[in-house]
mmCIF file of C-alpha atoms in Angstrom:
data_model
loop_
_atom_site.group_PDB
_atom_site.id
_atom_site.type_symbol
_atom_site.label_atom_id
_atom_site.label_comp_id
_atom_site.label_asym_id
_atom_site.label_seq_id
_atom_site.Cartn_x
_atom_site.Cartn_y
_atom_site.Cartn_z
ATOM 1 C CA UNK A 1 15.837 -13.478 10.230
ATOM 2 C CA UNK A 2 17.292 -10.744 7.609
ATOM 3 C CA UNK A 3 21.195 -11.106 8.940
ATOM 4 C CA UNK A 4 21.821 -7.859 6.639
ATOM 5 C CA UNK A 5 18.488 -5.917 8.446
ATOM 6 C CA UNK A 6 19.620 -7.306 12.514
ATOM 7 C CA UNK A 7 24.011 -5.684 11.451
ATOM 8 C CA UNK A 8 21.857 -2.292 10.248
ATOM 9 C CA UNK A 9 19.886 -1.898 13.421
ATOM 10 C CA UNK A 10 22.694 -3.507 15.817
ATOM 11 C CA UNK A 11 25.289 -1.218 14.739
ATOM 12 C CA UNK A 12 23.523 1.780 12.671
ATOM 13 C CA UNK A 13 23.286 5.444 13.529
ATOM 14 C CA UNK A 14 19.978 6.841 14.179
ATOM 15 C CA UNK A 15 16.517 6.010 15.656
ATOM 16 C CA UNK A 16 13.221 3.694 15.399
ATOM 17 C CA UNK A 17 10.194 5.560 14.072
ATOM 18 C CA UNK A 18 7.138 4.631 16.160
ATOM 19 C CA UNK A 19 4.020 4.581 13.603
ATOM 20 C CA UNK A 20 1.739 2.432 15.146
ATOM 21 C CA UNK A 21 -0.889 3.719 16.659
ATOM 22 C CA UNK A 22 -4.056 1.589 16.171
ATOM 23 C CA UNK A 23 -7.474 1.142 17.356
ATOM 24 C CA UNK A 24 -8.449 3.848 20.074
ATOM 25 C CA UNK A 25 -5.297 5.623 19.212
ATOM 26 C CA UNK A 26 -6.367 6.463 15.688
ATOM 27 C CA UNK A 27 -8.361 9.108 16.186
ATOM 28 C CA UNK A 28 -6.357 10.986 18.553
ATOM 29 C CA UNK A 29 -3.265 10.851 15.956
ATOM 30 C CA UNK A 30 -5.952 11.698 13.000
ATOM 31 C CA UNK A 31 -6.720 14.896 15.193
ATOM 32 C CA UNK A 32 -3.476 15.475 15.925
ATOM 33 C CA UNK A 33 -2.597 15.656 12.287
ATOM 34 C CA UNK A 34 -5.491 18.091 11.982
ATOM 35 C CA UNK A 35 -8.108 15.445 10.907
ATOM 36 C CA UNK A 36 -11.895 15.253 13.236
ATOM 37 C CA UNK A 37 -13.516 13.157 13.515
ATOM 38 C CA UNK A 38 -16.417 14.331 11.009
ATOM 39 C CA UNK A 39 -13.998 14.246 8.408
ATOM 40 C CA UNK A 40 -14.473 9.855 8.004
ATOM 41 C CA UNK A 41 -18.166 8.502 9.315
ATOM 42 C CA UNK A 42 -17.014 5.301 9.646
ATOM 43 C CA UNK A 43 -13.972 2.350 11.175
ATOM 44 C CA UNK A 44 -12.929 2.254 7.414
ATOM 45 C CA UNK A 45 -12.419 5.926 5.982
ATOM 46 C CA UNK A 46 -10.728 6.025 9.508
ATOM 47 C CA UNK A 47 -8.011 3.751 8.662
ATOM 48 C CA UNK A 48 -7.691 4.646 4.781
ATOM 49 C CA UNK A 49 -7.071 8.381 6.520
ATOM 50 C CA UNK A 50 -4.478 7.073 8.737
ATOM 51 C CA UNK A 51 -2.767 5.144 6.184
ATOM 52 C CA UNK A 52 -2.759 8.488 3.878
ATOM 53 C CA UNK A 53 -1.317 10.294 6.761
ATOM 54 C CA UNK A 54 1.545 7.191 7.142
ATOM 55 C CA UNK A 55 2.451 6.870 3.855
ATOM 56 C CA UNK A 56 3.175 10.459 2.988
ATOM 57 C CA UNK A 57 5.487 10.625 6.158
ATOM 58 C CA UNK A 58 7.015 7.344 4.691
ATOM 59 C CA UNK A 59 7.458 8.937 1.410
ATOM 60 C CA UNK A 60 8.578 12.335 2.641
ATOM 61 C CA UNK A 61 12.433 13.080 1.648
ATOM 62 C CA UNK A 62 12.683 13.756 5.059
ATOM 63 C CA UNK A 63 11.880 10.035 6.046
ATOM 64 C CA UNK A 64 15.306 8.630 5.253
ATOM 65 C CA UNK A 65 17.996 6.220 6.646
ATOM 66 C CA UNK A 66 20.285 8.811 6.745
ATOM 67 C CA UNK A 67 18.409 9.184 10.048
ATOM 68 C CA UNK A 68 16.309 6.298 10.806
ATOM 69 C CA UNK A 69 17.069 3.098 11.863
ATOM 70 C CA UNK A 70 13.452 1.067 11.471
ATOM 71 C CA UNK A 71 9.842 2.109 11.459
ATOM 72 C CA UNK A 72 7.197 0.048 13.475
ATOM 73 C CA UNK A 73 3.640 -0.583 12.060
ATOM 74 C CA UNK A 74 0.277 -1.143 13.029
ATOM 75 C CA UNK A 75 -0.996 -4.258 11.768
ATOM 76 C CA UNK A 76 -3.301 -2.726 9.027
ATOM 77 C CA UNK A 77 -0.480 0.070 7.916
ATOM 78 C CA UNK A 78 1.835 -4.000 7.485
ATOM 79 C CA UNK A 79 -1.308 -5.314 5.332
ATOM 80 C CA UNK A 80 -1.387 -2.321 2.740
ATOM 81 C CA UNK A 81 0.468 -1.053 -0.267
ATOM 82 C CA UNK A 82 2.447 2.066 -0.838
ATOM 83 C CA UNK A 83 3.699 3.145 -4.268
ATOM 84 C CA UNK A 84 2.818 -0.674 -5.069
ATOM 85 C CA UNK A 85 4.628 -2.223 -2.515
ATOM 86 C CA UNK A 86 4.002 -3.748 0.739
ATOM 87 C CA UNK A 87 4.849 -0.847 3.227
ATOM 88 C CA UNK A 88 7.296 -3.138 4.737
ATOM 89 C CA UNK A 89 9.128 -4.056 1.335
ATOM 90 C CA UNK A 90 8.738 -0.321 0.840
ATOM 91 C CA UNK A 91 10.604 0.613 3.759
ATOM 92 C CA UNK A 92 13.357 -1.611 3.272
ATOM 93 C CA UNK A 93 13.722 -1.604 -0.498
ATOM 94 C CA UNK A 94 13.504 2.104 -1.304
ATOM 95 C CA UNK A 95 14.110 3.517 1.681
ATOM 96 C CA UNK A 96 16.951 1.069 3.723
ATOM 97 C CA UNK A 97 14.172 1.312 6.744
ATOM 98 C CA UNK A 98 13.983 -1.987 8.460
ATOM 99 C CA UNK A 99 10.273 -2.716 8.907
ATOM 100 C CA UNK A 100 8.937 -3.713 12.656
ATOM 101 C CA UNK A 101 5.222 -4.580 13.305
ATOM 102 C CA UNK A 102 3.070 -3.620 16.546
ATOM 103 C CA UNK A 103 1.831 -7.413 18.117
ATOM 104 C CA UNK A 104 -0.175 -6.180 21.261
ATOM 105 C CA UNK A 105 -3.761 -5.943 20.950
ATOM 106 C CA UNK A 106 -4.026 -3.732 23.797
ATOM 107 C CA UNK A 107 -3.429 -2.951 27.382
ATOM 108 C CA UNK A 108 -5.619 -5.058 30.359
ATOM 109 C CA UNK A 109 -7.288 -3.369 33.626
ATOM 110 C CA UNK A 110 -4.904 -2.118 36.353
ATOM 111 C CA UNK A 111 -3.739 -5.009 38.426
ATOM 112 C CA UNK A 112 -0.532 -4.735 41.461
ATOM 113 C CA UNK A 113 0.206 -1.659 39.901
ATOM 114 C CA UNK A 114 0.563 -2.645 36.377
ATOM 115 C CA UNK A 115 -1.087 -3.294 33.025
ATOM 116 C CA UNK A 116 -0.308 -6.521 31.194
ATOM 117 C CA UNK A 117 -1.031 -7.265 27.631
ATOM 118 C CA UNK A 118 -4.407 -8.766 26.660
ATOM 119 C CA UNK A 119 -4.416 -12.034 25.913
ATOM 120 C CA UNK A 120 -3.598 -12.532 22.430
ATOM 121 C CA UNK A 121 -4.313 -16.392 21.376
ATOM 122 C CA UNK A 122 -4.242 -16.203 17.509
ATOM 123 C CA UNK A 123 -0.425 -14.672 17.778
ATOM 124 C CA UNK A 124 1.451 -17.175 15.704
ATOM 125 C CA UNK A 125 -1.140 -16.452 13.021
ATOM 126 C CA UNK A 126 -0.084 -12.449 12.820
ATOM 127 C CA UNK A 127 3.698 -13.419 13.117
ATOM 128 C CA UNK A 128 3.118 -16.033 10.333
ATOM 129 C CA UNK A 129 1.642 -13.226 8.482
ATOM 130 C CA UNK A 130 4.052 -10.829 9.564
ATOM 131 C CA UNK A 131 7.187 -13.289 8.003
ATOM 132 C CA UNK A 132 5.015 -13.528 4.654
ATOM 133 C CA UNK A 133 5.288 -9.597 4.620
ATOM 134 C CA UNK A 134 8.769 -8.811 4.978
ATOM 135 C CA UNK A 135 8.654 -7.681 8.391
ATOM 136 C CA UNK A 136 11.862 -8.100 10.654
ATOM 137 C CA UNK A 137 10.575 -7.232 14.292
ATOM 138 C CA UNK A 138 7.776 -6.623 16.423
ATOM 139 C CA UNK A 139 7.218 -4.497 19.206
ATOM 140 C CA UNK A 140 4.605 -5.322 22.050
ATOM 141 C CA UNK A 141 3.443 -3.209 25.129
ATOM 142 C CA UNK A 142 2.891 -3.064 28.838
ATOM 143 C CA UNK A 143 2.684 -0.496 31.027
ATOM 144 C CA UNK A 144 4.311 -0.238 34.805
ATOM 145 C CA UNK A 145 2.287 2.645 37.550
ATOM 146 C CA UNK A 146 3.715 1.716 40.329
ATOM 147 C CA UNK A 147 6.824 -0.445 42.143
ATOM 148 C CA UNK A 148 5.303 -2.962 42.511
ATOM 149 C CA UNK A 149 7.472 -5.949 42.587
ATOM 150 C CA UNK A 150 5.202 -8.686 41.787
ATOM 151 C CA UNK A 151 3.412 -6.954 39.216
ATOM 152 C CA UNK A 152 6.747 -5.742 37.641
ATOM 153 C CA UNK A 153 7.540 -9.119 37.697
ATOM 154 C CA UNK A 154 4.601 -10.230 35.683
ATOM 155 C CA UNK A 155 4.621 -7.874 33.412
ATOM 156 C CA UNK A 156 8.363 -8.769 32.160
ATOM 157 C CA UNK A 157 7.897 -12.376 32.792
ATOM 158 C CA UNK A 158 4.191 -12.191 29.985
ATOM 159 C CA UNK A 159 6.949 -9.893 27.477
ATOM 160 C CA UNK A 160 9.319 -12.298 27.517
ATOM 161 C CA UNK A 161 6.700 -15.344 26.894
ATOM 162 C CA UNK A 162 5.939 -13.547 24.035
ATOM 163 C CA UNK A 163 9.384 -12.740 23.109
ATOM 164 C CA UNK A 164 10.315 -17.019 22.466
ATOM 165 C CA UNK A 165 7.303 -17.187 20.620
ATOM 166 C CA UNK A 166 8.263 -14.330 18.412
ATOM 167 C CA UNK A 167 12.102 -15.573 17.834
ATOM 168 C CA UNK A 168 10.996 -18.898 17.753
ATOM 169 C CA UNK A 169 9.213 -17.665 14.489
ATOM 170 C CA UNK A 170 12.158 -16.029 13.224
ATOM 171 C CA UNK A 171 11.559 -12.373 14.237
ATOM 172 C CA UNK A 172 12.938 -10.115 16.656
ATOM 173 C CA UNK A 173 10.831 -8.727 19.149
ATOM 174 C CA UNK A 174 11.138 -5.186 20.958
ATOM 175 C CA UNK A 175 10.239 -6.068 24.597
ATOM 176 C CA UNK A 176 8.206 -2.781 26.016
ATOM 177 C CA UNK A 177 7.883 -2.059 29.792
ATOM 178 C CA UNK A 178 6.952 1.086 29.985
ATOM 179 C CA UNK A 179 7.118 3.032 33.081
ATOM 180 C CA UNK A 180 4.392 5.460 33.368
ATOM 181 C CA UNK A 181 5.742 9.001 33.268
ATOM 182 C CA UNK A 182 3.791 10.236 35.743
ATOM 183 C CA UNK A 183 4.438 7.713 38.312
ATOM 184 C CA UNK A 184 5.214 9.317 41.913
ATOM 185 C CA UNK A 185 7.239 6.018 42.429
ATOM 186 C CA UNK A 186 9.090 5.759 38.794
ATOM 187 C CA UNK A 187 12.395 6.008 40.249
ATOM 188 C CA UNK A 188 11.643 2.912 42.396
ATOM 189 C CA UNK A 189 9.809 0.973 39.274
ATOM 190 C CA UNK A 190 12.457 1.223 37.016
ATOM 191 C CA UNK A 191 15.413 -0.021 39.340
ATOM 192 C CA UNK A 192 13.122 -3.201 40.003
ATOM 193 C CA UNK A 193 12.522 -3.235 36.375
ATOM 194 C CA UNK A 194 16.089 -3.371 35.601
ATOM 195 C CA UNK A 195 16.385 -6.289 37.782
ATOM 196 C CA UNK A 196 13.570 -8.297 35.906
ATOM 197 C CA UNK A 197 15.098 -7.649 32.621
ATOM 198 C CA UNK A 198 18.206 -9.061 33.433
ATOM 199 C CA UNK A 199 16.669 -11.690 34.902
ATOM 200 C CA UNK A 200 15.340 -13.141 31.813
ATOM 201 C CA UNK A 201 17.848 -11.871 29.638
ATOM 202 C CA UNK A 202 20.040 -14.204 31.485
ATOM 203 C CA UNK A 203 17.701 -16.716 30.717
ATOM 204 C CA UNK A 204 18.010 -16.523 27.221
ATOM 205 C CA UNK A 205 20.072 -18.444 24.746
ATOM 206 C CA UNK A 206 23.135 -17.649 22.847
ATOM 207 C CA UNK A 207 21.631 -16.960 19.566
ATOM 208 C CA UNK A 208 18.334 -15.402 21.260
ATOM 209 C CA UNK A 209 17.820 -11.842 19.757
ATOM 210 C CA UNK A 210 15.710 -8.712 21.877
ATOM 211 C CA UNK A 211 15.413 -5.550 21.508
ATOM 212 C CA UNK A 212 13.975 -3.336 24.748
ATOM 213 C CA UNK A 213 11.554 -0.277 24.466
ATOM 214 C CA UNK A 214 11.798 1.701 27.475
ATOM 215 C CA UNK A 215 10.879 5.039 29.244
ATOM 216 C CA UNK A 216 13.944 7.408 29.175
ATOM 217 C CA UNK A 217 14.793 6.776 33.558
ATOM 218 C CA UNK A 218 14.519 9.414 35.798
ATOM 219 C CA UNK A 219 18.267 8.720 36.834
ATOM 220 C CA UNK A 220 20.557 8.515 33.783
ATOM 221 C CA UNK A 221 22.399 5.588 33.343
ATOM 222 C CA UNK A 222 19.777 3.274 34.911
ATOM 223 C CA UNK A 223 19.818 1.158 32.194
ATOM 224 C CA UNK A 224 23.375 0.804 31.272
ATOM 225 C CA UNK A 225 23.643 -2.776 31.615
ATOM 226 C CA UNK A 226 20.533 -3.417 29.593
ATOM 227 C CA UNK A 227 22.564 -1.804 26.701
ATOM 228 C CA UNK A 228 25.523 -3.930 27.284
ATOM 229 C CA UNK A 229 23.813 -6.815 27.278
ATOM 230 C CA UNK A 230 24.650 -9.682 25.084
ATOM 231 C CA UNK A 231 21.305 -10.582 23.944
ATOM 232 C CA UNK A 232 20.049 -6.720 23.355
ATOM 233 C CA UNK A 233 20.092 -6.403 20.200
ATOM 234 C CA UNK A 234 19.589 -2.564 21.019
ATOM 235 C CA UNK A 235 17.755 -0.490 23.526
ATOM 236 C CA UNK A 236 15.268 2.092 22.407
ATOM 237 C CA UNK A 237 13.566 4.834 23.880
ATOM 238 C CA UNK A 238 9.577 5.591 23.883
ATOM 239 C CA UNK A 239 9.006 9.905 24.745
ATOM 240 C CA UNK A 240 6.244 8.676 26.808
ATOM 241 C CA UNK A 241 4.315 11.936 27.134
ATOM 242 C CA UNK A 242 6.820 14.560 27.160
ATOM 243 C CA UNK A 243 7.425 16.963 24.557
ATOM 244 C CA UNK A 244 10.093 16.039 21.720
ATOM 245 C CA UNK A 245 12.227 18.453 23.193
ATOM 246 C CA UNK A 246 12.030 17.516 26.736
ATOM 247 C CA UNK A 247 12.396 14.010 25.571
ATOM 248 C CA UNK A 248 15.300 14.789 23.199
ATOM 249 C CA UNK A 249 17.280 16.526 26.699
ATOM 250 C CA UNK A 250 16.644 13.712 28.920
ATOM 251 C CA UNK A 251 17.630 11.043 26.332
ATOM 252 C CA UNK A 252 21.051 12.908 25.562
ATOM 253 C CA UNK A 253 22.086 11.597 29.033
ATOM 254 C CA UNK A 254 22.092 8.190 28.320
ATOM 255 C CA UNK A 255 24.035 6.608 26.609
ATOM 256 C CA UNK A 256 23.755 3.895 24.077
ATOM 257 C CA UNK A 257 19.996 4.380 24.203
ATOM 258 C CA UNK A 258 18.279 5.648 20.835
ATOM 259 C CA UNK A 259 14.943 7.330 20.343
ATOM 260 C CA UNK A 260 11.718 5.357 19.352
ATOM 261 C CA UNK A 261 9.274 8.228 19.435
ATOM 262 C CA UNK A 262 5.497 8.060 17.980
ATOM 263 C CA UNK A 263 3.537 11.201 18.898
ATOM 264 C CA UNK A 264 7.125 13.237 19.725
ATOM 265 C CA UNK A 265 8.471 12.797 16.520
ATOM 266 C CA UNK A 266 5.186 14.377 14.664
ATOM 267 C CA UNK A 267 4.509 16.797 16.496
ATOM 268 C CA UNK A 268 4.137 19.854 14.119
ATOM 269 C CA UNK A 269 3.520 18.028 10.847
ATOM 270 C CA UNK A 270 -0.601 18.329 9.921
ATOM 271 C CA UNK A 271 -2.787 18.080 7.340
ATOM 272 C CA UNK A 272 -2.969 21.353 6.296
ATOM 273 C CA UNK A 273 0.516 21.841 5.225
ATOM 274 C CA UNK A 274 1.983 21.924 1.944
ATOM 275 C CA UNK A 275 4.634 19.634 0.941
ATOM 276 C CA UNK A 276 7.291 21.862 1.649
ATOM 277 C CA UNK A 277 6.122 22.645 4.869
ATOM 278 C CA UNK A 278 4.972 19.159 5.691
ATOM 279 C CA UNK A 279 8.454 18.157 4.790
ATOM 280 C CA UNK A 280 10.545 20.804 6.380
ATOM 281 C CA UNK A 281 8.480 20.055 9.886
ATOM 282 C CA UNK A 282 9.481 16.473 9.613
ATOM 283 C CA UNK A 283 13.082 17.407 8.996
ATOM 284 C CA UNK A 284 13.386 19.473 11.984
ATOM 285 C CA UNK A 285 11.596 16.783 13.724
ATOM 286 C CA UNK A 286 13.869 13.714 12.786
ATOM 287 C CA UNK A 287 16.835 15.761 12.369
ATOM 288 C CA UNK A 288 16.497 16.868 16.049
ATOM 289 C CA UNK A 289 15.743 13.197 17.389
ATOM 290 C CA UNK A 290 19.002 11.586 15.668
ATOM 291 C CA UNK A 291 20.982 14.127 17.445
ATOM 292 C CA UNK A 292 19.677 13.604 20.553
ATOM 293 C CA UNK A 293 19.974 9.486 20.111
ATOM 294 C CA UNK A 294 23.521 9.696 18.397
ATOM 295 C CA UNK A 295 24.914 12.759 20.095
ATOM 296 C CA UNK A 296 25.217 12.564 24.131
ATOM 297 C CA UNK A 297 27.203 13.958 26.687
#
């Protein structure tokens, strides 16, 4: 572990770029950015598109540490080069970005009101390969529907298997429950998901190091011992579905809890733009994120 790299994000001001969409994702981002799908006929052109698209909002002026904490990667985006480098010795060497990796290979069918994480047996092999690159984190998702104790259960209990096996290989993993926006019980889920998390957080050693990624609550607050927790390295907030600035309101009232947006945080940059306005809309973006993760009530 990069002592230097866990004091920035412990104790730094600003937020966790999410740029990790992968597989199915892809082309939703792509069109996002302005980019259909008959502009690449193949799995390929797909991902050399998507790495274009990441690498000039890495290089963007407006990408800096002045505002962000870390940036988490899709495998591939981990794998490639920009301006020569390995993005993740690019992020940390000419940008003072600490570089996380995404470990999940996907979400598994609806079960007690959750979705676990696919089974993922060649894991060590990514986190060896994820040491050999630099990388300082990883970040790995579930998703909560409903509160549902047992499956709530489950779903912290798989993170947190995961979790030893990541610090056990010298990284620090983000540990991501999300709670599904849209849940008519999400109140409910995310007091019993509190619960969980402490419950293995308690388990944990002295020296053990997390991180959690969660949906901003629907009571602020919620998660206030989460943050105080001795093991958190910090928590960090997903948008989840909401618009940046509906997600930028709601995570003013909590305190201690930065922003770890993906699709919130670009929002109005595209393809079509020119430099200027490509970097002026990511500006405004990341500009307007830091203030709501370093700025509360």
């Amino acid at each position: 572990m990069n002592e230097k790299q866990l004091e920035h994000i412990r104790k730094g001001s600003g937020f966790i770029a999410a740029l990790d969409q992968s597989g199915g994702s892809t082309p939703k981002a792509l069109a996002e950015y302005g980019v259909g799908e008959d502009a690449y006929s193949n799995e390929d052109e797909m991902f050399d598109m998507v790495h274009e698209m990441r690498t000039r909002i890495i290089t963007s002026p407006a990408f800096s540490s002045d505002f962000i904490l870390g940036a988490i990667l899709f495998e591939q985006t981990m794998d490639r080069d920009i301006e020569g480098k390995k993005t993740g010795d690019y992020l940390w060497e000419e940008k003072g970005i600490v570089p996380f990796v995404k470990v999940d290979k996907g979400l598994a069918e609806e079960e007690n009101g959750v979705q676990l994480m696919k089974p993922f047996p060649e894991l060590d092999k990514l986190l060896e390969r994820a040491n050999g690159r630099n990388i300082f984190g990883t970040k790995m998702r579930s998703v909560i529907h409903k509160a549902n104790r047992d499956g709530i259960k489950e779903v912290v209990k798989q993170q947190f298997e995961w979790a030893r096996q990541i610090m056990d290989a010298g990284l620090v993993p983000i540990v991501e429950p999300e709670v599904d926006i849209y849940s008519e019980e999400k109140e409910d889920a995310e007091n019993i998901l509190k619960e969980e998390l402490l419950n293995q957080l308690n388990q944990l050693g002295e020296n053990d190091h997390v991180m959690l990624k969660v949906t901003i609550p629907s009571v602020a607050g919620t998660y206030e011992e989460l943050v105080a927790h001795p093991n958190v390295v910090r928590v960090v907030a997903l948008s989840g579905g909401y618009s940046r600035d509906e997600a930028n309101e709601k995570l003013k009232h909590n305190n201690g809890i930065i922003a770890s947006f993906s699709r919130a945080l670009v929002e109005d940059v595209s393809y079509g733009q020119s430099e200027g306005e490509f970097d002026e809309s990511l500006r405004s973006a990341v500009s307007s994120i830091y203030d709501a993760s370093v700025k509360k009530y």
